[in-house]
PDB file of C-alpha atoms in Angstrom:
ATOM      1  CA  MET N   1      -3.211 -17.890  27.641  1.00 47.00           C
ATOM      2  CA  THR N   2      -5.473 -15.852  25.416  1.00 45.00           C
ATOM      3  CA  ASP N   3      -7.569 -17.008  22.521  1.00 49.00           C
ATOM      4  CA  HIS N   4      -9.757 -15.764  19.706  1.00 50.00           C
ATOM      5  CA  GLU N   5     -12.472 -18.030  18.333  1.00 52.00           C
ATOM      6  CA  THR N   6      -9.769 -19.671  16.274  1.00 44.00           C
ATOM      7  CA  ALA N   7      -6.009 -19.556  16.497  1.00 42.00           C
ATOM      8  CA  THR N   8      -4.043 -20.404  13.401  1.00 36.00           C
ATOM      9  CA  SER N   9      -0.448 -20.530  12.322  1.00 30.00           C
ATOM     10  CA  GLY N  10       1.562 -21.338   9.224  1.00 30.00           C
ATOM     11  CA  ASN N  11       1.280 -19.757   5.832  1.00 27.00           C
ATOM     12  CA  ALA N  12       0.408 -20.474   2.233  1.00 27.00           C
ATOM     13  CA  PRO N  13       0.819 -18.485  -0.958  1.00 24.00           C
ATOM     14  CA  THR N  14      -2.112 -16.408  -2.118  1.00 26.00           C
ATOM     15  CA  GLY N  15      -3.700 -17.096  -5.469  1.00 28.00           C
ATOM     16  CA  ASP N  16      -1.896 -15.446  -8.378  1.00 28.00           C
ATOM     17  CA  GLU N  17      -4.804 -15.709 -10.798  1.00 28.00           C
ATOM     18  CA  THR N  18      -5.228 -12.600 -12.922  1.00 28.00           C
ATOM     19  CA  MET N  19      -8.262 -11.023 -14.558  1.00 29.00           C
ATOM     20  CA  THR N  20      -8.433  -9.892 -18.158  1.00 29.00           C
ATOM     21  CA  SER N  21     -10.562  -7.585 -20.328  1.00 32.00           C
ATOM     22  CA  GLY N  22     -11.943  -5.654 -17.362  1.00 35.00           C
ATOM     23  CA  GLU N  23     -13.285  -8.845 -15.796  1.00 35.00           C
ATOM     24  CA  THR N  24     -14.182  -8.733 -12.095  1.00 36.00           C
ATOM     25  CA  PRO N  25     -14.229 -11.608  -9.614  1.00 39.00           C
ATOM     26  CA  ALA N  26     -18.029 -11.420  -9.680  1.00 37.00           C
ATOM     27  CA  ASP N  27     -17.982 -11.842 -13.477  1.00 37.00           C
ATOM     28  CA  ARG N  28     -16.004 -15.038 -13.099  1.00 37.00           C
ATOM     29  CA  ASN N  29     -18.692 -16.431 -10.787  1.00 40.00           C
ATOM     30  CA  ALA N  30     -21.276 -16.486 -13.572  1.00 39.00           C
ATOM     31  CA  THR N  31     -22.073 -19.939 -14.866  1.00 38.00           C
ATOM     32  CA  THR N  32     -22.071 -20.746 -18.541  1.00 35.00           C
ATOM     33  CA  GLY N  33     -25.171 -20.326 -20.633  1.00 37.00           C
ATOM     34  CA  GLY N  34     -26.529 -17.584 -18.381  1.00 38.00           C
ATOM     35  CA  GLU N  35     -27.764 -20.181 -15.878  1.00 41.00           C
ATOM     36  CA  THR N  36     -27.229 -19.904 -12.161  1.00 42.00           C
ATOM     37  CA  MET N  37     -27.920 -22.374  -9.415  1.00 57.00           C
ATOM     38  CA  THR N  38     -27.545 -19.850  -6.595  1.00 67.00           C
ATOM     39  CA  ASP N  39     -30.119 -17.864  -4.645  1.00 78.00           C
ATOM     40  CA  PRO N  40     -28.695 -14.346  -4.212  1.00 84.00           C
ATOM     41  CA  ASP N  41     -30.097 -14.187  -0.667  1.00 92.00           C
ATOM     42  CA  THR N  42     -28.906 -17.590   0.606  1.00 96.00           C
ATOM     43  CA  ILE N  43     -26.028 -17.478   3.093  1.00 98.00           C
ATOM     44  CA  LEU N  44     -23.809 -20.395   4.114  1.00 98.00           C
ATOM     45  CA  VAL N  45     -22.496 -19.999   7.666  1.00 98.00           C
ATOM     46  CA  THR N  46     -19.501 -22.167   8.539  1.00 98.00           C
ATOM     47  CA  GLY N  47     -18.763 -22.663  12.215  1.00 97.00           C
ATOM     48  CA  ALA N  48     -22.509 -22.328  12.804  1.00 97.00           C
ATOM     49  CA  THR N  49     -22.363 -23.672  16.362  1.00 94.00           C
ATOM     50  CA  GLY N  50     -19.358 -21.566  17.398  1.00 94.00           C
ATOM     51  CA  ASN N  51     -19.193 -18.317  19.330  1.00 95.00           C
ATOM     52  CA  THR N  52     -19.951 -16.066  16.379  1.00 97.00           C
ATOM     53  CA  GLY N  53     -21.766 -18.430  14.023  1.00 97.00           C
ATOM     54  CA  SER N  54     -24.391 -19.410  16.594  1.00 97.00           C
ATOM     55  CA  ARG N  55     -25.170 -15.732  17.095  1.00 98.00           C
ATOM     56  CA  LEU N  56     -25.053 -14.869  13.402  1.00 98.00           C
ATOM     57  CA  VAL N  57     -27.516 -17.520  12.192  1.00 98.00           C
ATOM     58  CA  PRO N  58     -30.573 -16.124  14.043  1.00 98.00           C
ATOM     59  CA  ARG N  59     -29.689 -12.576  12.989  1.00 98.00           C
ATOM     60  CA  LEU N  60     -29.639 -13.544   9.333  1.00 98.00           C
ATOM     61  CA  ALA N  61     -32.829 -15.580   9.645  1.00 97.00           C
ATOM     62  CA  ALA N  62     -34.580 -12.632  11.311  1.00 97.00           C
ATOM     63  CA  LEU N  63     -33.604 -10.491   8.321  1.00 96.00           C
ATOM     64  CA  GLY N  64     -35.390 -12.954   6.050  1.00 96.00           C
ATOM     65  CA  HIS N  65     -32.366 -14.628   4.489  1.00 97.00           C
ATOM     66  CA  PRO N  66     -32.325 -18.361   3.791  1.00 97.00           C
ATOM     67  CA  VAL N  67     -29.487 -19.677   5.974  1.00 98.00           C
ATOM     68  CA  ARG N  68     -27.503 -22.876   5.596  1.00 98.00           C
ATOM     69  CA  ALA N  69     -25.885 -23.702   8.940  1.00 98.00           C
ATOM     70  CA  ALA N  70     -22.749 -25.754   8.363  1.00 97.00           C
ATOM     71  CA  GLY N  71     -21.132 -28.107  10.832  1.00 95.00           C
ATOM     72  CA  ARG N  72     -19.674 -31.591  11.004  1.00 93.00           C
ATOM     73  CA  ARG N  73     -23.031 -32.997  12.173  1.00 91.00           C
ATOM     74  CA  ALA N  74     -25.451 -30.785  10.181  1.00 92.00           C
ATOM     75  CA  PRO N  75     -26.489 -28.629  13.169  1.00 92.00           C
ATOM     76  CA  GLU N  76     -30.173 -28.114  13.886  1.00 93.00           C
ATOM     77  CA  LEU N  77     -30.636 -24.394  14.510  1.00 93.00           C
ATOM     78  CA  PRO N  78     -33.926 -22.454  14.433  1.00 93.00           C
ATOM     79  CA  GLY N  79     -34.473 -20.645  11.155  1.00 93.00           C
ATOM     80  CA  ALA N  80     -31.701 -22.476   9.307  1.00 96.00           C
ATOM     81  CA  GLN N  81     -31.134 -25.562   7.193  1.00 96.00           C
ATOM     82  CA  GLY N  82     -28.401 -27.720   8.699  1.00 97.00           C
ATOM     83  CA  VAL N  83     -25.775 -29.025   6.298  1.00 98.00           C
ATOM     84  CA  ALA N  84     -22.864 -31.377   6.927  1.00 97.00           C
ATOM     85  CA  PHE N  85     -19.518 -29.668   6.422  1.00 98.00           C
ATOM     86  CA  ASP N  86     -15.984 -30.614   7.385  1.00 97.00           C
ATOM     87  CA  TRP N  87     -13.016 -28.493   6.320  1.00 97.00           C
ATOM     88  CA  TYR N  88     -10.929 -31.657   6.049  1.00 95.00           C
ATOM     89  CA  ASP N  89     -13.474 -33.629   3.993  1.00 96.00           C
ATOM     90  CA  PRO N  90     -13.788 -32.071   0.511  1.00 97.00           C
ATOM     91  CA  ALA N  91     -16.608 -34.507  -0.265  1.00 97.00           C
ATOM     92  CA  THR N  92     -18.852 -32.342   1.960  1.00 97.00           C
ATOM     93  CA  HIS N  93     -18.008 -29.036   0.288  1.00 98.00           C
ATOM     94  CA  ASP N  94     -20.102 -29.006  -2.883  1.00 97.00           C
ATOM     95  CA  ALA N  95     -23.301 -30.038  -1.110  1.00 96.00           C
ATOM     96  CA  ALA N  96     -22.790 -27.375   1.563  1.00 97.00           C
ATOM     97  CA  LEU N  97     -22.229 -24.679  -1.069  1.00 97.00           C
ATOM     98  CA  ARG N  98     -25.229 -25.648  -3.194  1.00 95.00           C
ATOM     99  CA  GLY N  99     -27.506 -22.645  -3.695  1.00 95.00           C
ATOM    100  CA  ALA N 100     -25.472 -20.225  -1.570  1.00 97.00           C
ATOM    101  CA  ALA N 101     -24.353 -16.848  -2.904  1.00 97.00           C
ATOM    102  CA  ARG N 102     -22.892 -15.485   0.339  1.00 98.00           C
ATOM    103  CA  LEU N 103     -20.500 -17.084   2.786  1.00 98.00           C
ATOM    104  CA  TYR N 104     -19.397 -16.598   6.395  1.00 99.00           C
ATOM    105  CA  LEU N 105     -15.989 -18.163   6.897  1.00 98.00           C
ATOM    106  CA  VAL N 106     -14.712 -19.411  10.250  1.00 98.00           C
ATOM    107  CA  PRO N 107     -11.238 -20.964   9.812  1.00 96.00           C
ATOM    108  CA  PRO N 108     -10.656 -24.543  10.959  1.00 94.00           C
ATOM    109  CA  THR N 109      -9.678 -24.583  14.619  1.00 83.00           C
ATOM    110  CA  ALA N 110      -5.970 -24.971  15.372  1.00 72.00           C
ATOM    111  CA  ALA N 111      -5.096 -25.715  11.747  1.00 81.00           C
ATOM    112  CA  PRO N 112      -1.311 -25.448  11.272  1.00 78.00           C
ATOM    113  CA  ASP N 113      -1.838 -24.099   7.740  1.00 89.00           C
ATOM    114  CA  PRO N 114      -5.425 -22.854   7.307  1.00 94.00           C
ATOM    115  CA  ALA N 115      -4.774 -21.378   3.864  1.00 96.00           C
ATOM    116  CA  ALA N 116      -3.920 -24.814   2.482  1.00 96.00           C
ATOM    117  CA  VAL N 117      -7.361 -26.022   3.575  1.00 96.00           C
ATOM    118  CA  MET N 118      -9.412 -22.896   2.906  1.00 98.00           C
ATOM    119  CA  LEU N 119      -8.157 -21.628  -0.451  1.00 98.00           C
ATOM    120  CA  PRO N 120      -9.210 -24.720  -2.465  1.00 98.00           C
ATOM    121  CA  PHE N 121     -12.641 -24.453  -0.832  1.00 98.00           C
ATOM    122  CA  LEU N 122     -12.881 -20.774  -1.767  1.00 98.00           C
ATOM    123  CA  GLU N 123     -12.041 -21.607  -5.365  1.00 98.00           C
ATOM    124  CA  ARG N 124     -14.928 -24.095  -5.311  1.00 98.00           C
ATOM    125  CA  ALA N 125     -17.171 -21.498  -3.679  1.00 98.00           C
ATOM    126  CA  ARG N 126     -16.443 -19.002  -6.422  1.00 97.00           C
ATOM    127  CA  SER N 127     -17.157 -21.591  -9.112  1.00 96.00           C
ATOM    128  CA  ALA N 128     -20.393 -22.548  -7.321  1.00 96.00           C
ATOM    129  CA  GLY N 129     -21.665 -18.962  -7.476  1.00 96.00           C
ATOM    130  CA  VAL N 130     -20.664 -17.405  -4.156  1.00 97.00           C
ATOM    131  CA  ARG N 131     -20.278 -13.663  -4.669  1.00 96.00           C
ATOM    132  CA  ARG N 132     -19.906 -12.175  -1.209  1.00 97.00           C
ATOM    133  CA  VAL N 133     -17.690 -13.365   1.661  1.00 98.00           C
ATOM    134  CA  ALA N 134     -17.115 -12.333   5.265  1.00 99.00           C
ATOM    135  CA  LEU N 135     -14.013 -13.923   6.822  1.00 99.00           C
ATOM    136  CA  LEU N 136     -13.422 -14.200  10.573  1.00 98.00           C
ATOM    137  CA  SER N 137      -9.762 -13.487  11.282  1.00 97.00           C
ATOM    138  CA  SER N 138      -7.988 -11.852  14.217  1.00 95.00           C
ATOM    139  CA  SER N 139      -6.833  -8.412  15.262  1.00 95.00           C
ATOM    140  CA  ALA N 140      -3.404  -9.989  15.709  1.00 91.00           C
ATOM    141  CA  ILE N 141      -3.143 -11.146  12.072  1.00 92.00           C
ATOM    142  CA  PRO N 142      -2.987  -8.590   9.216  1.00 95.00           C
ATOM    143  CA  ALA N 143      -3.489  -9.347   5.538  1.00 97.00           C
ATOM    144  CA  GLY N 144      -0.537 -11.408   4.355  1.00 95.00           C
ATOM    145  CA  GLY N 145       0.344 -12.417   7.906  1.00 92.00           C
ATOM    146  CA  PRO N 146       0.659 -16.002   9.105  1.00 88.00           C
ATOM    147  CA  GLY N 147      -2.183 -18.478   8.972  1.00 88.00           C
ATOM    148  CA  VAL N 148      -5.512 -16.911   8.073  1.00 95.00           C
ATOM    149  CA  GLY N 149      -3.666 -13.750   7.027  1.00 96.00           C
ATOM    150  CA  GLN N 150      -2.820 -15.608   3.816  1.00 97.00           C
ATOM    151  CA  VAL N 151      -6.522 -16.244   3.204  1.00 98.00           C
ATOM    152  CA  HIS N 152      -7.224 -12.547   3.827  1.00 98.00           C
ATOM    153  CA  ALA N 153      -4.621 -11.597   1.230  1.00 98.00           C
ATOM    154  CA  ALA N 154      -6.146 -13.956  -1.352  1.00 98.00           C
ATOM    155  CA  LEU N 155      -9.721 -12.633  -1.174  1.00 98.00           C
ATOM    156  CA  PRO N 156      -9.316  -9.734  -3.668  1.00 97.00           C
ATOM    157  CA  ASP N 157      -8.403 -12.218  -6.410  1.00 96.00           C
ATOM    158  CA  LEU N 158     -11.389 -14.419  -5.615  1.00 97.00           C
ATOM    159  CA  PHE N 159     -14.375 -12.186  -4.862  1.00 96.00           C
ATOM    160  CA  ASP N 160     -15.541  -8.689  -5.685  1.00 90.00           C
ATOM    161  CA  ALA N 161     -17.448  -8.157  -2.415  1.00 96.00           C
ATOM    162  CA  TRP N 162     -15.618  -9.231   0.730  1.00 98.00           C
ATOM    163  CA  ALA N 163     -14.922  -8.141   4.279  1.00 98.00           C
ATOM    164  CA  VAL N 164     -12.497  -9.435   6.891  1.00 98.00           C
ATOM    165  CA  LEU N 165     -13.560  -9.239  10.531  1.00 99.00           C
ATOM    166  CA  ARG N 166     -10.511  -8.941  12.779  1.00 98.00           C
ATOM    167  CA  PRO N 167     -11.818  -9.001  16.353  1.00 98.00           C
ATOM    168  CA  SER N 168      -9.783  -8.614  19.482  1.00 98.00           C
ATOM    169  CA  TRP N 169     -10.044 -11.258  22.210  1.00 97.00           C
ATOM    170  CA  PHE N 170     -13.502 -12.596  23.035  1.00 97.00           C
ATOM    171  CA  MET N 171     -15.259 -11.797  26.315  1.00 97.00           C
ATOM    172  CA  GLN N 172     -16.660 -15.332  26.078  1.00 96.00           C
ATOM    173  CA  ASN N 173     -13.162 -16.625  26.889  1.00 94.00           C
ATOM    174  CA  PHE N 174     -14.126 -16.066  30.525  1.00 95.00           C
ATOM    175  CA  THR N 175     -17.490 -17.850  30.419  1.00 91.00           C
ATOM    176  CA  ASP N 176     -17.552 -20.694  27.908  1.00 84.00           C
ATOM    177  CA  ARG N 177     -15.314 -23.723  27.265  1.00 82.00           C
ATOM    178  CA  HIS N 178     -12.092 -21.745  27.131  1.00 86.00           C
ATOM    179  CA  PRO N 179      -9.227 -22.623  29.531  1.00 88.00           C
ATOM    180  CA  HIS N 180      -9.633 -19.221  31.209  1.00 92.00           C
ATOM    181  CA  ALA N 181     -13.251 -19.999  32.045  1.00 90.00           C
ATOM    182  CA  GLU N 182     -12.311 -23.437  33.366  1.00 91.00           C
ATOM    183  CA  SER N 183      -9.522 -21.965  35.488  1.00 93.00           C
ATOM    184  CA  ILE N 184     -11.891 -19.361  36.918  1.00 92.00           C
ATOM    185  CA  ARG N 185     -14.437 -22.044  37.791  1.00 92.00           C
ATOM    186  CA  THR N 186     -11.989 -24.471  39.376  1.00 92.00           C
ATOM    187  CA  SER N 187      -9.440 -22.226  41.098  1.00 94.00           C
ATOM    188  CA  GLY N 188     -10.458 -18.578  40.756  1.00 94.00           C
ATOM    189  CA  VAL N 189      -7.209 -17.833  38.896  1.00 96.00           C
ATOM    190  CA  LEU N 190      -6.416 -16.393  35.463  1.00 96.00           C
ATOM    191  CA  LEU N 191      -3.038 -17.574  34.166  1.00 96.00           C
ATOM    192  CA  THR N 192      -1.432 -15.458  31.425  1.00 97.00           C
ATOM    193  CA  ALA N 193       1.907 -14.126  30.255  1.00 97.00           C
ATOM    194  CA  THR N 194       0.331 -10.778  29.392  1.00 98.00           C
ATOM    195  CA  GLY N 195       1.735  -8.855  32.375  1.00 97.00           C
ATOM    196  CA  ALA N 196       0.072  -5.449  32.553  1.00 97.00           C
ATOM    197  CA  GLY N 197      -0.779  -5.499  28.842  1.00 98.00           C
ATOM    198  CA  ARG N 198      -4.243  -4.349  27.853  1.00 98.00           C
ATOM    199  CA  VAL N 199      -6.803  -5.758  25.404  1.00 98.00           C
ATOM    200  CA  GLY N 200      -9.944  -4.319  23.801  1.00 98.00           C
ATOM    201  CA  PHE N 201     -12.051  -7.367  24.687  1.00 98.00           C
ATOM    202  CA  ILE N 202     -15.182  -7.777  22.543  1.00 99.00           C
ATOM    203  CA  ASP N 203     -18.483  -9.608  22.943  1.00 98.00           C
ATOM    204  CA  ALA N 204     -19.048 -12.273  20.278  1.00 98.00           C
ATOM    205  CA  ASP N 205     -22.550 -10.874  19.810  1.00 98.00           C
ATOM    206  CA  ASP N 206     -21.043  -7.613  18.567  1.00 99.00           C
ATOM    207  CA  ILE N 207     -18.886  -9.558  16.114  1.00 99.00           C
ATOM    208  CA  ALA N 208     -21.975 -11.378  14.835  1.00 99.00           C
ATOM    209  CA  ALA N 209     -23.782  -8.056  14.420  1.00 99.00           C
ATOM    210  CA  VAL N 210     -20.959  -6.723  12.244  1.00 98.00           C
ATOM    211  CA  ALA N 211     -20.890  -9.980  10.264  1.00 98.00           C
ATOM    212  CA  ALA N 212     -24.610  -9.680   9.553  1.00 98.00           C
ATOM    213  CA  HIS N 213     -24.089  -6.201   8.117  1.00 98.00           C
ATOM    214  CA  ALA N 214     -21.080  -7.362   6.101  1.00 98.00           C
ATOM    215  CA  LEU N 215     -23.181 -10.098   4.507  1.00 98.00           C
ATOM    216  CA  THR N 216     -26.412  -8.185   3.913  1.00 97.00           C
ATOM    217  CA  ASP N 217     -25.817  -4.425   3.580  1.00 95.00           C
ATOM    218  CA  GLU N 218     -26.362  -2.803   0.197  1.00 92.00           C
ATOM    219  CA  PRO N 219     -24.236  -1.691  -1.445  1.00 90.00           C
ATOM    220  CA  PRO N 220     -21.956  -4.464  -0.181  1.00 89.00           C
ATOM    221  CA  LEU N 221     -18.676  -3.836   1.568  1.00 86.00           C
ATOM    222  CA  ARG N 222     -15.816  -4.244  -0.877  1.00 89.00           C
ATOM    223  CA  GLY N 223     -12.411  -4.912   0.585  1.00 92.00           C
ATOM    224  CA  ALA N 224     -13.242  -3.957   4.176  1.00 95.00           C
ATOM    225  CA  ASP N 225     -10.582  -4.712   6.816  1.00 97.00           C
ATOM    226  CA  LEU N 226     -12.548  -4.369  10.065  1.00 98.00           C
ATOM    227  CA  VAL N 227     -10.601  -4.365  13.341  1.00 98.00           C
ATOM    228  CA  LEU N 228     -13.228  -4.944  16.045  1.00 99.00           C
ATOM    229  CA  THR N 229     -12.867  -4.138  19.743  1.00 99.00           C
ATOM    230  CA  GLY N 230     -15.021  -3.402  22.725  1.00 99.00           C
ATOM    231  CA  PRO N 231     -15.281   0.132  24.151  1.00 98.00           C
ATOM    232  CA  GLN N 232     -12.394  -0.218  26.629  1.00 98.00           C
ATOM    233  CA  SER N 233      -8.868  -1.555  26.725  1.00 98.00           C
ATOM    234  CA  LEU N 234      -8.477  -3.695  29.864  1.00 99.00           C
ATOM    235  CA  SER N 235      -5.682  -5.624  31.558  1.00 98.00           C
ATOM    236  CA  TYR N 236      -6.216  -9.096  32.971  1.00 98.00           C
ATOM    237  CA  ASP N 237      -5.968  -7.532  36.425  1.00 98.00           C
ATOM    238  CA  ASP N 238      -8.937  -5.364  35.400  1.00 98.00           C
ATOM    239  CA  ILE N 239     -10.817  -8.448  34.225  1.00 98.00           C
ATOM    240  CA  ALA N 240     -10.137 -10.264  37.502  1.00 97.00           C
ATOM    241  CA  ALA N 241     -11.331  -7.258  39.516  1.00 97.00           C
ATOM    242  CA  THR N 242     -14.574  -7.037  37.542  1.00 96.00           C
ATOM    243  CA  LEU N 243     -15.224 -10.763  37.873  1.00 95.00           C
ATOM    244  CA  THR N 244     -14.569 -10.554  41.615  1.00 95.00           C
ATOM    245  CA  ALA N 245     -16.977  -7.645  41.997  1.00 94.00           C
ATOM    246  CA  LEU N 246     -19.787  -9.239  39.999  1.00 93.00           C
ATOM    247  CA  GLY N 247     -19.223 -12.976  40.239  1.00 85.00           C
ATOM    248  CA  GLY N 248     -19.589 -13.514  43.963  1.00 84.00           C
ATOM    249  CA  ARG N 249     -16.143 -15.082  44.472  1.00 90.00           C
ATOM    250  CA  PRO N 250     -12.543 -13.834  44.336  1.00 96.00           C
ATOM    251  CA  VAL N 251     -10.715 -14.067  41.015  1.00 96.00           C
ATOM    252  CA  ARG N 252      -7.059 -13.117  40.667  1.00 97.00           C
ATOM    253  CA  HIS N 253      -4.669 -12.791  37.760  1.00 98.00           C
ATOM    254  CA  ARG N 254      -1.441 -14.765  38.112  1.00 97.00           C
ATOM    255  CA  SER N 255       1.221 -13.489  35.737  1.00 96.00           C
ATOM    256  CA  LEU N 256       3.552 -16.082  34.219  1.00 97.00           C
ATOM    257  CA  THR N 257       6.707 -15.649  32.191  1.00 96.00           C
ATOM    258  CA  TYR N 258       6.622 -16.525  28.510  1.00 97.00           C
ATOM    259  CA  ASP N 259       8.631 -19.709  29.168  1.00 96.00           C
ATOM    260  CA  GLN N 260       6.362 -20.786  32.022  1.00 96.00           C
ATOM    261  CA  LEU N 261       3.264 -20.383  29.880  1.00 96.00           C
ATOM    262  CA  HIS N 262       4.866 -22.083  26.900  1.00 96.00           C
ATOM    263  CA  ASP N 263       5.828 -25.118  28.972  1.00 95.00           C
ATOM    264  CA  ARG N 264       2.319 -25.416  30.449  1.00 93.00           C
ATOM    265  CA  LEU N 265       0.748 -25.255  26.998  1.00 91.00           C
ATOM    266  CA  ALA N 266       3.250 -27.637  25.396  1.00 94.00           C
ATOM    267  CA  ALA N 267       2.222 -30.328  27.869  1.00 93.00           C
ATOM    268  CA  ASP N 268      -1.222 -30.464  26.211  1.00 88.00           C
ATOM    269  CA  MET N 269      -0.653 -29.530  22.558  1.00 84.00           C
ATOM    270  CA  PRO N 270       1.935 -29.585  19.757  1.00 85.00           C
ATOM    271  CA  ALA N 271       4.987 -27.483  20.556  1.00 86.00           C
ATOM    272  CA  GLY N 272       4.506 -25.224  17.537  1.00 83.00           C
ATOM    273  CA  PHE N 273       0.976 -24.328  18.551  1.00 82.00           C
ATOM    274  CA  ALA N 274       2.101 -23.709  22.138  1.00 89.00           C
ATOM    275  CA  THR N 275       4.741 -21.328  20.782  1.00 91.00           C
ATOM    276  CA  LEU N 276       2.092 -19.474  18.780  1.00 85.00           C
ATOM    277  CA  LEU N 277      -0.281 -19.050  21.724  1.00 88.00           C
ATOM    278  CA  ALA N 278       2.432 -18.058  24.184  1.00 94.00           C
ATOM    279  CA  GLY N 279       3.704 -15.570  21.611  1.00 93.00           C
ATOM    280  CA  LEU N 280       0.266 -13.955  21.417  1.00 92.00           C
ATOM    281  CA  ASP N 281       0.359 -13.387  25.181  1.00 96.00           C
ATOM    282  CA  ARG N 282       3.811 -11.866  24.875  1.00 96.00           C
ATOM    283  CA  ALA N 283       2.513  -9.557  22.131  1.00 96.00           C
ATOM    284  CA  ILE N 284      -0.224  -8.367  24.486  1.00 97.00           C
ATOM    285  CA  ALA N 285       2.385  -7.704  27.166  1.00 98.00           C
ATOM    286  CA  ASP N 286       4.242  -5.595  24.600  1.00 97.00           C
ATOM    287  CA  GLY N 287       1.115  -3.519  23.873  1.00 97.00           C
ATOM    288  CA  ALA N 288       0.030  -5.015  20.538  1.00 96.00           C
ATOM    289  CA  GLU N 289      -3.654  -5.225  21.546  1.00 97.00           C
ATOM    290  CA  ASP N 290      -3.897  -1.973  23.529  1.00 98.00           C
ATOM    291  CA  ARG N 291      -6.314  -0.196  21.203  1.00 98.00           C
ATOM    292  CA  VAL N 292      -9.984   0.653  20.819  1.00 98.00           C
ATOM    293  CA  THR N 293     -11.743   1.156  17.485  1.00 98.00           C
ATOM    294  CA  ASP N 294     -15.128   2.633  16.584  1.00 98.00           C
ATOM    295  CA  THR N 295     -15.810  -0.043  13.964  1.00 98.00           C
ATOM    296  CA  VAL N 296     -18.693  -1.806  15.731  1.00 98.00           C
ATOM    297  CA  GLU N 297     -20.638   1.424  16.189  1.00 98.00           C
ATOM    298  CA  ARG N 298     -19.746   2.676  12.723  1.00 97.00           C
ATOM    299  CA  VAL N 299     -21.027  -0.502  11.044  1.00 97.00           C
ATOM    300  CA  THR N 300     -24.001  -1.358  13.277  1.00 97.00           C
ATOM    301  CA  GLY N 301     -25.093   2.064  14.516  1.00 97.00           C
ATOM    302  CA  ARG N 302     -24.757   1.110  18.197  1.00 98.00           C
ATOM    303  CA  PRO N 303     -21.815   1.020  20.601  1.00 98.00           C
ATOM    304  CA  PRO N 304     -20.209  -2.294  21.542  1.00 99.00           C
ATOM    305  CA  ARG N 305     -20.953  -3.898  24.893  1.00 98.00           C
ATOM    306  CA  SER N 306     -18.548  -3.203  27.735  1.00 98.00           C
ATOM    307  CA  PHE N 307     -16.996  -6.026  29.730  1.00 98.00           C
ATOM    308  CA  ARG N 308     -18.795  -4.847  32.867  1.00 97.00           C
ATOM    309  CA  GLU N 309     -22.124  -5.043  31.028  1.00 97.00           C
ATOM    310  CA  PHE N 310     -21.201  -8.476  29.710  1.00 96.00           C
ATOM    311  CA  ALA N 311     -20.172  -9.758  33.152  1.00 94.00           C
ATOM    312  CA  ALA N 312     -23.222  -8.255  34.859  1.00 94.00           C
ATOM    313  CA  ALA N 313     -25.515 -10.036  32.402  1.00 93.00           C
ATOM    314  CA  ARG N 314     -23.717 -13.317  33.121  1.00 87.00           C
ATOM    315  CA  TRP N 315     -23.105 -13.099  36.859  1.00 79.00           C
ATOM    316  CA  GLY N 316     -24.781  -9.966  38.198  1.00 68.00           C
ATOM    317  CA  THR N 317     -27.510 -10.282  40.794  1.00 55.00           C
TER     318      THR N 317
END
C-alpha cells in the first residue's frame, strides 16, 4: 500500500459563483467600509502537526511571519500561536481564521468527500479576508479529479492568488507511523501491489519548502499547479535495497496482486477506501507515477533530497 499525507476519494461540484464588473476574487475579500481584520502577513497552517505542516511552521516563523498553527488540540509549536481547529466542527473555523490572510490547506484525512467539508470553509476563509492559499493535494489527483481534485478546481473562483502542491509519495512513509514503516520494523517486508512500477518519492521537507515559497513569494503565485517529486524514480525493490544497505537489517519487497492487497486493506477500513488505496498501487504498477519534475529546484533554488540521502540521514552510521 502506498500513501500520500492524505488520501481522499469522492467528489463534489465546484463553486459556480461568477464575478462581475472586472471584479477579482481578491476584491471580493475586502470587508465593507474599508475595514479589514486581517494581518497581510499572518498565515494559518492547517494540519500543523502533520508531515508537511510541522516542517512548514518553523520555516514561516523564521521568515518573520506570524503563524497560527491549527489542530484539534491547539498544538504548541515554537514560533507559532496554537489554535483549535477541526474540519468537522464548523464552530472552530471562524476563530482559527481570525486575522489570517494566507492559508495552508491540508485536507481532512481519509474523508470520503473532502470537497463537501472544505469548500464551505474556504467560502468562510474568503469572507474572513484570506487572500492567498496553498493547497496540499496529490500527484495522482488532477484538477477536477476525485476528492481534493474538486477543491483544486474550485480555487480560481475563490481566490486570486493560489497554488496547488501535488507531491508524489512521501519518503516518510518508510519511517513514521505509516503501515510501510510498521511493516519494515516488525517483519522487514514491504507489501505493495505496485509490481515493478516506479515512483518519484519526495521528502516532506522539500514539500514544506515549496509551500513556504507559495505562501510568501512576491509577486505571489497565481494558479500554480505544482507536481513535486524527488530527483529519482524508484521501484519498491529499489527502496528495499537502499534500506537494506543503510538500515543494518534485510528489507524485501513482497509484491501482491491487486485483489490480495484490497482484501488485506478491507479488513481494517471501509471497503470504498480500500478500493481507492489498492487502485493507487495498481496505478503505480501501470506507470502513473514514473516521472521526475524539476519543480522543487525551480521554486526553491535547490535540488530535492534523494532517497539515499534521506535514508542515510535516518539510518546511516
